[in-house]
PDB file of C-alpha atoms in Angstrom:
ATOM      1  CA  UNK J   1       5.184  34.966  91.885  1.00 46.00           C
ATOM      2  CA  UNK J   2       8.055  32.356  92.094  1.00 49.00           C
ATOM      3  CA  UNK J   3      11.259  34.024  93.884  1.00 47.00           C
ATOM      4  CA  UNK J   4      13.179  32.455  91.030  1.00 48.00           C
ATOM      5  CA  UNK J   5      11.261  34.256  88.515  1.00 48.00           C
ATOM      6  CA  UNK J   6      13.553  37.001  86.936  1.00 45.00           C
ATOM      7  CA  UNK J   7      10.596  39.301  87.206  1.00 44.00           C
ATOM      8  CA  UNK J   8      10.380  39.162  90.977  1.00 46.00           C
ATOM      9  CA  UNK J   9      11.365  42.060  93.068  1.00 45.00           C
ATOM     10  CA  UNK J  10      15.124  42.287  93.756  1.00 48.00           C
ATOM     11  CA  UNK J  11      16.002  39.824  91.152  1.00 48.00           C
ATOM     12  CA  UNK J  12      18.534  41.188  88.602  1.00 49.00           C
ATOM     13  CA  UNK J  13      17.009  41.877  85.295  1.00 46.00           C
ATOM     14  CA  UNK J  14      18.096  39.766  82.492  1.00 51.00           C
ATOM     15  CA  UNK J  15      16.880  42.487  80.019  1.00 49.00           C
ATOM     16  CA  UNK J  16      19.819  43.264  77.534  1.00 46.00           C
ATOM     17  CA  UNK J  17      21.276  46.762  77.858  1.00 47.00           C
ATOM     18  CA  UNK J  18      20.838  49.215  75.022  1.00 41.00           C
ATOM     19  CA  UNK J  19      24.503  48.462  73.805  1.00 45.00           C
ATOM     20  CA  UNK J  20      23.864  44.806  73.937  1.00 47.00           C
ATOM     21  CA  UNK J  21      20.590  45.162  71.996  1.00 44.00           C
ATOM     22  CA  UNK J  22      22.519  47.302  69.354  1.00 42.00           C
ATOM     23  CA  UNK J  23      25.401  44.646  69.173  1.00 45.00           C
ATOM     24  CA  UNK J  24      22.750  41.964  68.526  1.00 46.00           C
ATOM     25  CA  UNK J  25      20.812  43.824  65.932  1.00 42.00           C
ATOM     26  CA  UNK J  26      24.107  44.889  64.060  1.00 47.00           C
ATOM     27  CA  UNK J  27      23.702  48.556  64.768  1.00 50.00           C
ATOM     28  CA  UNK J  28      26.841  50.465  65.273  1.00 53.00           C
ATOM     29  CA  UNK J  29      27.742  51.655  68.851  1.00 57.00           C
ATOM     30  CA  UNK J  30      26.882  55.312  69.123  1.00 58.00           C
ATOM     31  CA  UNK J  31      30.048  56.187  71.254  1.00 78.00           C
ATOM     32  CA  UNK J  32      32.249  55.260  68.426  1.00 83.00           C
ATOM     33  CA  UNK J  33      30.304  55.537  65.285  1.00 87.00           C
ATOM     34  CA  UNK J  34      30.702  58.482  62.959  1.00 86.00           C
ATOM     35  CA  UNK J  35      27.996  58.258  60.018  1.00 83.00           C
ATOM     36  CA  UNK J  36      30.348  60.056  57.491  1.00 76.00           C
ATOM     37  CA  UNK J  37      33.386  58.012  58.508  1.00 79.00           C
ATOM     38  CA  UNK J  38      35.343  55.006  57.070  1.00 82.00           C
ATOM     39  CA  UNK J  39      34.348  51.542  57.776  1.00 86.00           C
ATOM     40  CA  UNK J  40      36.417  50.190  60.880  1.00 91.00           C
ATOM     41  CA  UNK J  41      37.350  46.971  59.096  1.00 88.00           C
ATOM     42  CA  UNK J  42      38.682  49.129  56.274  1.00 82.00           C
ATOM     43  CA  UNK J  43      40.798  51.186  58.472  1.00 85.00           C
ATOM     44  CA  UNK J  44      42.292  48.252  60.230  1.00 86.00           C
ATOM     45  CA  UNK J  45      43.212  46.499  56.966  1.00 78.00           C
ATOM     46  CA  UNK J  46      44.885  49.611  55.771  1.00 72.00           C
ATOM     47  CA  UNK J  47      46.926  49.597  58.986  1.00 74.00           C
ATOM     48  CA  UNK J  48      48.340  46.449  58.248  1.00 70.00           C
ATOM     49  CA  UNK J  49      46.373  44.156  60.697  1.00 76.00           C
ATOM     50  CA  UNK J  50      45.229  41.656  57.947  1.00 76.00           C
ATOM     51  CA  UNK J  51      42.806  41.192  55.111  1.00 78.00           C
ATOM     52  CA  UNK J  52      39.371  42.772  55.502  1.00 79.00           C
ATOM     53  CA  UNK J  53      37.802  39.526  56.411  1.00 86.00           C
ATOM     54  CA  UNK J  54      40.376  38.967  59.234  1.00 87.00           C
ATOM     55  CA  UNK J  55      39.838  42.424  60.470  1.00 89.00           C
ATOM     56  CA  UNK J  56      36.117  41.772  60.647  1.00 92.00           C
ATOM     57  CA  UNK J  57      36.709  38.969  62.734  1.00 93.00           C
ATOM     58  CA  UNK J  58      39.035  40.968  65.165  1.00 93.00           C
ATOM     59  CA  UNK J  59      35.990  43.301  65.578  1.00 94.00           C
ATOM     60  CA  UNK J  60      33.506  40.473  66.018  1.00 93.00           C
ATOM     61  CA  UNK J  61      35.726  38.959  68.722  1.00 93.00           C
ATOM     62  CA  UNK J  62      35.752  42.056  70.702  1.00 93.00           C
ATOM     63  CA  UNK J  63      39.380  42.785  70.428  1.00 94.00           C
ATOM     64  CA  UNK J  64      39.060  46.303  68.843  1.00 93.00           C
ATOM     65  CA  UNK J  65      38.545  49.602  70.607  1.00 92.00           C
ATOM     66  CA  UNK J  66      37.653  53.118  69.396  1.00 92.00           C
ATOM     67  CA  UNK J  67      38.127  55.796  71.791  1.00 89.00           C
ATOM     68  CA  UNK J  68      38.339  53.445  74.576  1.00 89.00           C
ATOM     69  CA  UNK J  69      35.055  51.758  73.834  1.00 90.00           C
ATOM     70  CA  UNK J  70      34.929  48.094  72.661  1.00 93.00           C
ATOM     71  CA  UNK J  71      33.309  47.791  69.157  1.00 93.00           C
ATOM     72  CA  UNK J  72      31.789  44.478  67.878  1.00 92.00           C
ATOM     73  CA  UNK J  73      29.660  45.967  65.038  1.00 91.00           C
ATOM     74  CA  UNK J  74      30.935  45.630  61.617  1.00 89.00           C
ATOM     75  CA  UNK J  75      28.756  48.569  60.429  1.00 87.00           C
ATOM     76  CA  UNK J  76      30.764  50.990  62.645  1.00 90.00           C
ATOM     77  CA  UNK J  77      32.396  53.908  60.737  1.00 89.00           C
ATOM     78  CA  UNK J  78      35.100  56.025  62.322  1.00 90.00           C
ATOM     79  CA  UNK J  79      37.232  59.087  61.675  1.00 85.00           C
ATOM     80  CA  UNK J  80      40.765  57.743  61.399  1.00 82.00           C
ATOM     81  CA  UNK J  81      42.253  61.151  61.700  1.00 78.00           C
ATOM     82  CA  UNK J  82      40.579  62.099  65.042  1.00 83.00           C
ATOM     83  CA  UNK J  83      39.694  58.926  66.739  1.00 87.00           C
ATOM     84  CA  UNK J  84      42.094  56.499  68.567  1.00 88.00           C
ATOM     85  CA  UNK J  85      41.982  52.811  67.809  1.00 90.00           C
ATOM     86  CA  UNK J  86      43.457  50.021  69.650  1.00 90.00           C
ATOM     87  CA  UNK J  87      43.762  46.104  69.012  1.00 91.00           C
ATOM     88  CA  UNK J  88      44.215  43.931  72.171  1.00 91.00           C
ATOM     89  CA  UNK J  89      44.781  47.260  74.034  1.00 87.00           C
ATOM     90  CA  UNK J  90      47.681  48.024  71.715  1.00 85.00           C
ATOM     91  CA  UNK J  91      47.201  51.407  69.869  1.00 85.00           C
ATOM     92  CA  UNK J  92      47.509  51.278  66.224  1.00 80.00           C
ATOM     93  CA  UNK J  93      48.050  54.281  63.833  1.00 74.00           C
ATOM     94  CA  UNK J  94      45.299  55.110  61.499  1.00 72.00           C
ATOM     95  CA  UNK J  95      46.436  58.407  60.208  1.00 66.00           C
ATOM     96  CA  UNK J  96      46.769  58.434  56.339  1.00 63.00           C
ATOM     97  CA  UNK J  97      49.929  59.517  54.758  1.00 77.00           C
ATOM     98  CA  UNK J  98      52.172  58.685  57.555  1.00 83.00           C
ATOM     99  CA  UNK J  99      55.227  56.705  56.835  1.00 89.00           C
ATOM    100  CA  UNK J 100      57.317  54.758  59.532  1.00 91.00           C
ATOM    101  CA  UNK J 101      60.534  53.002  58.436  1.00 95.00           C
ATOM    102  CA  UNK J 102      63.538  51.181  60.046  1.00 97.00           C
ATOM    103  CA  UNK J 103      66.800  51.293  58.174  1.00 97.00           C
ATOM    104  CA  UNK J 104      70.016  49.318  59.002  1.00 97.00           C
ATOM    105  CA  UNK J 105      72.599  51.978  58.278  1.00 97.00           C
ATOM    106  CA  UNK J 106      76.025  50.898  56.971  1.00 97.00           C
ATOM    107  CA  UNK J 107      79.247  52.372  58.254  1.00 96.00           C
ATOM    108  CA  UNK J 108      80.224  55.628  56.065  1.00 96.00           C
ATOM    109  CA  UNK J 109      76.691  56.717  55.321  1.00 96.00           C
ATOM    110  CA  UNK J 110      75.872  60.076  56.899  1.00 95.00           C
ATOM    111  CA  UNK J 111      72.650  60.679  58.602  1.00 93.00           C
ATOM    112  CA  UNK J 112      71.234  63.265  56.380  1.00 91.00           C
ATOM    113  CA  UNK J 113      69.223  63.236  53.400  1.00 87.00           C
ATOM    114  CA  UNK J 114      71.991  64.556  51.304  1.00 87.00           C
ATOM    115  CA  UNK J 115      75.595  65.383  51.774  1.00 89.00           C
ATOM    116  CA  UNK J 116      77.481  68.520  50.345  1.00 90.00           C
ATOM    117  CA  UNK J 117      80.607  66.479  50.426  1.00 91.00           C
ATOM    118  CA  UNK J 118      79.120  63.967  48.182  1.00 90.00           C
ATOM    119  CA  UNK J 119      79.262  61.112  50.817  1.00 93.00           C
ATOM    120  CA  UNK J 120      76.637  58.330  50.871  1.00 95.00           C
ATOM    121  CA  UNK J 121      73.588  59.612  52.489  1.00 95.00           C
ATOM    122  CA  UNK J 122      70.020  58.367  53.327  1.00 95.00           C
ATOM    123  CA  UNK J 123      68.833  59.686  50.071  1.00 92.00           C
ATOM    124  CA  UNK J 124      70.804  56.892  48.233  1.00 94.00           C
ATOM    125  CA  UNK J 125      68.502  54.347  50.019  1.00 95.00           C
ATOM    126  CA  UNK J 126      65.175  56.231  49.895  1.00 93.00           C
ATOM    127  CA  UNK J 127      65.146  57.324  46.185  1.00 89.00           C
ATOM    128  CA  UNK J 128      61.845  55.513  45.481  1.00 87.00           C
ATOM    129  CA  UNK J 129      60.007  57.136  48.340  1.00 87.00           C
ATOM    130  CA  UNK J 130      57.769  60.039  47.197  1.00 85.00           C
ATOM    131  CA  UNK J 131      57.141  61.347  50.728  1.00 83.00           C
ATOM    132  CA  UNK J 132      59.141  64.031  52.470  1.00 85.00           C
ATOM    133  CA  UNK J 133      61.116  62.014  55.008  1.00 90.00           C
ATOM    134  CA  UNK J 134      63.497  62.734  58.018  1.00 88.00           C
ATOM    135  CA  UNK J 135      65.415  60.623  60.346  1.00 92.00           C
ATOM    136  CA  UNK J 136      64.681  60.271  64.155  1.00 92.00           C
ATOM    137  CA  UNK J 137      67.904  61.441  65.871  1.00 87.00           C
ATOM    138  CA  UNK J 138      71.206  60.336  64.170  1.00 89.00           C
ATOM    139  CA  UNK J 139      74.156  58.148  64.085  1.00 94.00           C
ATOM    140  CA  UNK J 140      77.580  59.453  63.288  1.00 94.00           C
ATOM    141  CA  UNK J 141      78.949  58.314  59.943  1.00 94.00           C
ATOM    142  CA  UNK J 142      81.020  55.494  61.209  1.00 96.00           C
ATOM    143  CA  UNK J 143      78.453  54.102  63.451  1.00 97.00           C
ATOM    144  CA  UNK J 144      76.217  51.321  62.050  1.00 97.00           C
ATOM    145  CA  UNK J 145      72.675  49.947  62.873  1.00 97.00           C
ATOM    146  CA  UNK J 146      69.201  50.908  63.465  1.00 97.00           C
ATOM    147  CA  UNK J 147      67.985  54.287  62.195  1.00 97.00           C
ATOM    148  CA  UNK J 148      64.166  55.311  62.349  1.00 96.00           C
ATOM    149  CA  UNK J 149      62.887  57.405  59.444  1.00 95.00           C
ATOM    150  CA  UNK J 150      59.342  58.981  59.287  1.00 92.00           C
ATOM    151  CA  UNK J 151      57.446  61.957  58.265  1.00 87.00           C
ATOM    152  CA  UNK J 152      55.543  62.004  61.681  1.00 84.00           C
ATOM    153  CA  UNK J 153      56.934  65.164  63.270  1.00 82.00           C
ATOM    154  CA  UNK J 154      55.183  64.704  66.755  1.00 81.00           C
ATOM    155  CA  UNK J 155      56.384  61.047  66.938  1.00 86.00           C
ATOM    156  CA  UNK J 156      59.915  62.122  66.064  1.00 88.00           C
ATOM    157  CA  UNK J 157      59.894  65.030  68.603  1.00 86.00           C
ATOM    158  CA  UNK J 158      58.818  62.747  71.149  1.00 88.00           C
ATOM    159  CA  UNK J 159      61.228  60.105  70.592  1.00 91.00           C
ATOM    160  CA  UNK J 160      64.141  62.411  70.808  1.00 87.00           C
ATOM    161  CA  UNK J 161      62.812  64.412  73.827  1.00 86.00           C
ATOM    162  CA  UNK J 162      64.898  63.648  76.999  1.00 83.00           C
ATOM    163  CA  UNK J 163      61.718  63.701  78.986  1.00 85.00           C
ATOM    164  CA  UNK J 164      60.304  60.557  77.434  1.00 87.00           C
ATOM    165  CA  UNK J 165      63.607  58.624  78.150  1.00 86.00           C
ATOM    166  CA  UNK J 166      63.425  56.313  75.114  1.00 92.00           C
ATOM    167  CA  UNK J 167      66.285  53.804  75.569  1.00 94.00           C
ATOM    168  CA  UNK J 168      68.718  52.795  72.652  1.00 96.00           C
ATOM    169  CA  UNK J 169      70.859  49.664  72.848  1.00 97.00           C
ATOM    170  CA  UNK J 170      74.370  49.351  71.337  1.00 98.00           C
ATOM    171  CA  UNK J 171      76.887  46.569  70.792  1.00 98.00           C
ATOM    172  CA  UNK J 172      80.402  47.938  70.761  1.00 98.00           C
ATOM    173  CA  UNK J 173      83.731  46.205  69.761  1.00 97.00           C
ATOM    174  CA  UNK J 174      86.353  47.833  71.989  1.00 97.00           C
ATOM    175  CA  UNK J 175      89.841  47.507  73.032  1.00 92.00           C
ATOM    176  CA  UNK J 176      90.361  45.174  75.886  1.00 86.00           C
ATOM    177  CA  UNK J 177      90.721  44.170  78.501  1.00 93.00           C
ATOM    178  CA  UNK J 178      87.623  45.651  80.285  1.00 95.00           C
ATOM    179  CA  UNK J 179      88.239  46.320  83.888  1.00 94.00           C
ATOM    180  CA  UNK J 180      85.769  44.826  86.303  1.00 93.00           C
ATOM    181  CA  UNK J 181      84.507  48.254  87.605  1.00 95.00           C
ATOM    182  CA  UNK J 182      83.721  49.777  84.314  1.00 96.00           C
ATOM    183  CA  UNK J 183      80.152  48.861  84.294  1.00 95.00           C
ATOM    184  CA  UNK J 184      79.730  50.462  87.757  1.00 96.00           C
ATOM    185  CA  UNK J 185      81.733  53.574  86.631  1.00 96.00           C
ATOM    186  CA  UNK J 186      79.598  53.966  83.515  1.00 96.00           C
ATOM    187  CA  UNK J 187      76.305  53.577  85.576  1.00 96.00           C
ATOM    188  CA  UNK J 188      77.403  56.148  88.305  1.00 95.00           C
ATOM    189  CA  UNK J 189      78.286  58.662  85.595  1.00 95.00           C
ATOM    190  CA  UNK J 190      81.344  59.783  83.600  1.00 94.00           C
ATOM    191  CA  UNK J 191      82.537  63.352  83.413  1.00 93.00           C
ATOM    192  CA  UNK J 192      82.671  64.566  79.763  1.00 94.00           C
ATOM    193  CA  UNK J 193      83.357  68.069  78.174  1.00 92.00           C
ATOM    194  CA  UNK J 194      79.502  68.641  77.967  1.00 91.00           C
ATOM    195  CA  UNK J 195      78.632  67.323  81.437  1.00 92.00           C
ATOM    196  CA  UNK J 196      78.229  63.937  83.245  1.00 94.00           C
ATOM    197  CA  UNK J 197      76.843  61.150  81.236  1.00 94.00           C
ATOM    198  CA  UNK J 198      75.766  57.578  82.423  1.00 93.00           C
ATOM    199  CA  UNK J 199      74.369  54.424  80.951  1.00 96.00           C
ATOM    200  CA  UNK J 200      71.388  52.588  82.064  1.00 96.00           C
ATOM    201  CA  UNK J 201      72.901  49.218  81.845  1.00 96.00           C
ATOM    202  CA  UNK J 202      76.137  47.613  80.735  1.00 97.00           C
ATOM    203  CA  UNK J 203      77.064  43.984  79.991  1.00 96.00           C
ATOM    204  CA  UNK J 204      80.233  42.315  78.907  1.00 96.00           C
ATOM    205  CA  UNK J 205      79.341  40.010  76.066  1.00 96.00           C
ATOM    206  CA  UNK J 206      82.511  38.510  74.933  1.00 95.00           C
ATOM    207  CA  UNK J 207      86.263  38.946  75.766  1.00 93.00           C
ATOM    208  CA  UNK J 208      89.485  37.681  74.140  1.00 91.00           C
ATOM    209  CA  UNK J 209      92.989  39.179  74.541  1.00 90.00           C
ATOM    210  CA  UNK J 210      92.976  42.771  73.472  1.00 91.00           C
ATOM    211  CA  UNK J 211      89.382  42.775  72.426  1.00 92.00           C
ATOM    212  CA  UNK J 212      86.016  42.814  74.043  1.00 97.00           C
ATOM    213  CA  UNK J 213      82.216  42.987  72.910  1.00 97.00           C
ATOM    214  CA  UNK J 214      79.977  45.080  75.198  1.00 98.00           C
ATOM    215  CA  UNK J 215      76.459  45.911  75.062  1.00 98.00           C
ATOM    216  CA  UNK J 216      75.257  49.381  76.393  1.00 97.00           C
ATOM    217  CA  UNK J 217      71.745  50.644  77.033  1.00 97.00           C
ATOM    218  CA  UNK J 218      71.288  54.344  77.391  1.00 95.00           C
ATOM    219  CA  UNK J 219      68.622  56.991  76.698  1.00 91.00           C
ATOM    220  CA  UNK J 220      70.821  60.072  76.114  1.00 86.00           C
ATOM    221  CA  UNK J 221      70.924  61.311  72.552  1.00 81.00           C
ATOM    222  CA  UNK J 222      74.193  63.493  72.786  1.00 87.00           C
ATOM    223  CA  UNK J 223      76.632  63.518  69.994  1.00 89.00           C
ATOM    224  CA  UNK J 224      78.867  60.412  69.987  1.00 93.00           C
ATOM    225  CA  UNK J 225      77.930  59.685  73.468  1.00 94.00           C
ATOM    226  CA  UNK J 226      78.739  56.033  73.457  1.00 96.00           C
ATOM    227  CA  UNK J 227      82.204  56.327  71.859  1.00 96.00           C
ATOM    228  CA  UNK J 228      83.128  59.323  74.185  1.00 96.00           C
ATOM    229  CA  UNK J 229      82.168  57.335  77.319  1.00 97.00           C
ATOM    230  CA  UNK J 230      83.933  54.205  76.433  1.00 97.00           C
ATOM    231  CA  UNK J 231      87.097  56.249  75.395  1.00 96.00           C
ATOM    232  CA  UNK J 232      86.883  57.933  78.823  1.00 95.00           C
ATOM    233  CA  UNK J 233      87.078  54.578  80.647  1.00 95.00           C
ATOM    234  CA  UNK J 234      89.972  53.387  78.605  1.00 95.00           C
ATOM    235  CA  UNK J 235      88.214  51.034  76.168  1.00 96.00           C
ATOM    236  CA  UNK J 236      88.155  52.857  72.721  1.00 96.00           C
ATOM    237  CA  UNK J 237      85.542  51.786  70.315  1.00 97.00           C
ATOM    238  CA  UNK J 238      86.624  49.900  67.276  1.00 96.00           C
ATOM    239  CA  UNK J 239      83.149  49.255  65.820  1.00 97.00           C
ATOM    240  CA  UNK J 240      79.672  50.509  67.064  1.00 98.00           C
ATOM    241  CA  UNK J 241      76.182  49.166  66.110  1.00 98.00           C
ATOM    242  CA  UNK J 242      72.830  50.419  67.465  1.00 97.00           C
ATOM    243  CA  UNK J 243      70.711  47.223  67.739  1.00 97.00           C
ATOM    244  CA  UNK J 244      67.783  48.736  69.250  1.00 97.00           C
ATOM    245  CA  UNK J 245      65.550  51.884  69.484  1.00 96.00           C
ATOM    246  CA  UNK J 246      62.971  51.778  72.263  1.00 94.00           C
ATOM    247  CA  UNK J 247      60.822  48.792  71.345  1.00 94.00           C
ATOM    248  CA  UNK J 248      61.976  48.423  67.865  1.00 96.00           C
ATOM    249  CA  UNK J 249      64.935  46.028  67.314  1.00 96.00           C
ATOM    250  CA  UNK J 250      67.162  45.557  64.418  1.00 94.00           C
ATOM    251  CA  UNK J 251      67.045  41.719  64.601  1.00 90.00           C
ATOM    252  CA  UNK J 252      67.954  39.922  61.378  1.00 91.00           C
ATOM    253  CA  UNK J 253      67.378  42.986  59.102  1.00 95.00           C
ATOM    254  CA  UNK J 254      70.188  43.164  56.600  1.00 95.00           C
ATOM    255  CA  UNK J 255      72.570  45.913  56.350  1.00 95.00           C
ATOM    256  CA  UNK J 256      71.559  48.745  53.887  1.00 95.00           C
ATOM    257  CA  UNK J 257      67.923  47.366  53.981  1.00 96.00           C
ATOM    258  CA  UNK J 258      64.879  49.693  54.522  1.00 96.00           C
ATOM    259  CA  UNK J 259      61.680  48.109  55.962  1.00 95.00           C
ATOM    260  CA  UNK J 260      58.402  49.469  57.084  1.00 92.00           C
ATOM    261  CA  UNK J 261      57.477  49.031  60.859  1.00 92.00           C
ATOM    262  CA  UNK J 262      55.082  46.207  61.608  1.00 87.00           C
ATOM    263  CA  UNK J 263      51.605  47.332  63.171  1.00 80.00           C
ATOM    264  CA  UNK J 264      52.530  45.769  66.587  1.00 83.00           C
ATOM    265  CA  UNK J 265      55.931  47.556  66.438  1.00 89.00           C
ATOM    266  CA  UNK J 266      54.407  50.916  65.665  1.00 86.00           C
ATOM    267  CA  UNK J 267      51.890  50.460  68.499  1.00 83.00           C
ATOM    268  CA  UNK J 268      54.561  49.777  71.068  1.00 87.00           C
ATOM    269  CA  UNK J 269      56.610  52.815  69.880  1.00 89.00           C
ATOM    270  CA  UNK J 270      53.418  55.083  70.064  1.00 85.00           C
ATOM    271  CA  UNK J 271      52.699  53.692  73.538  1.00 84.00           C
ATOM    272  CA  UNK J 272      56.314  54.409  74.693  1.00 87.00           C
ATOM    273  CA  UNK J 273      55.889  58.146  74.151  1.00 85.00           C
ATOM    274  CA  UNK J 274      52.208  58.540  75.199  1.00 80.00           C
ATOM    275  CA  UNK J 275      50.628  58.881  71.612  1.00 71.00           C
TER     276      UNK J 275
END
């Protein structure tokens, strides 16, 4: 027998594996397939990954994994309530009935679904939503910017739990000038009434006589923490805007606008808290 013959002893076999044969024959991958489940391309389309045809192409290209197994078969069915799905290694949310929104909160709106004092509240912007929603963390009434709203209790709990250290980014207009050592002081820690607080990063964005614009990143969720820290270093806040919550950025979203998170944003948010 010729040494180059693939049937010769010691020569690696070219016989396809069981999974490769299943892929070629169009049979579902047993590791992921649930006979009574929902077609994978339908799950992807409903998660916002594109049209059904576009999602079929994602599967065919080997970009979709279910429970850690790459799936290429269009006949695969899954249970979206119990199985994990990722596209290009980014987890996506397949649970039905879950809502994930980003709201650019104007000043004067309280972070509550209703207000006994009659002030503007989140309900004024969410009247058309049938779901029972709640906000993730809060912004004080005069602080503007990004507020996440959902009905996913587990995600909300993780985003607000200190152990996950999800960062928040703020732009603050303050009274100037800002002393050169302010950033170092804020990073090393400021003594407040409820304990020491510190920022992850501090950057002077702009400065004019009597005025400065600074960017602060921190993961603390304590009440009015940014205002109290800047007041403690002698730079009271005139205006405060949260521009980012974890991987979700406010970007060009108009004030007062509510939008659904994109699948890639939601995947990054889930990844940040281990979901």
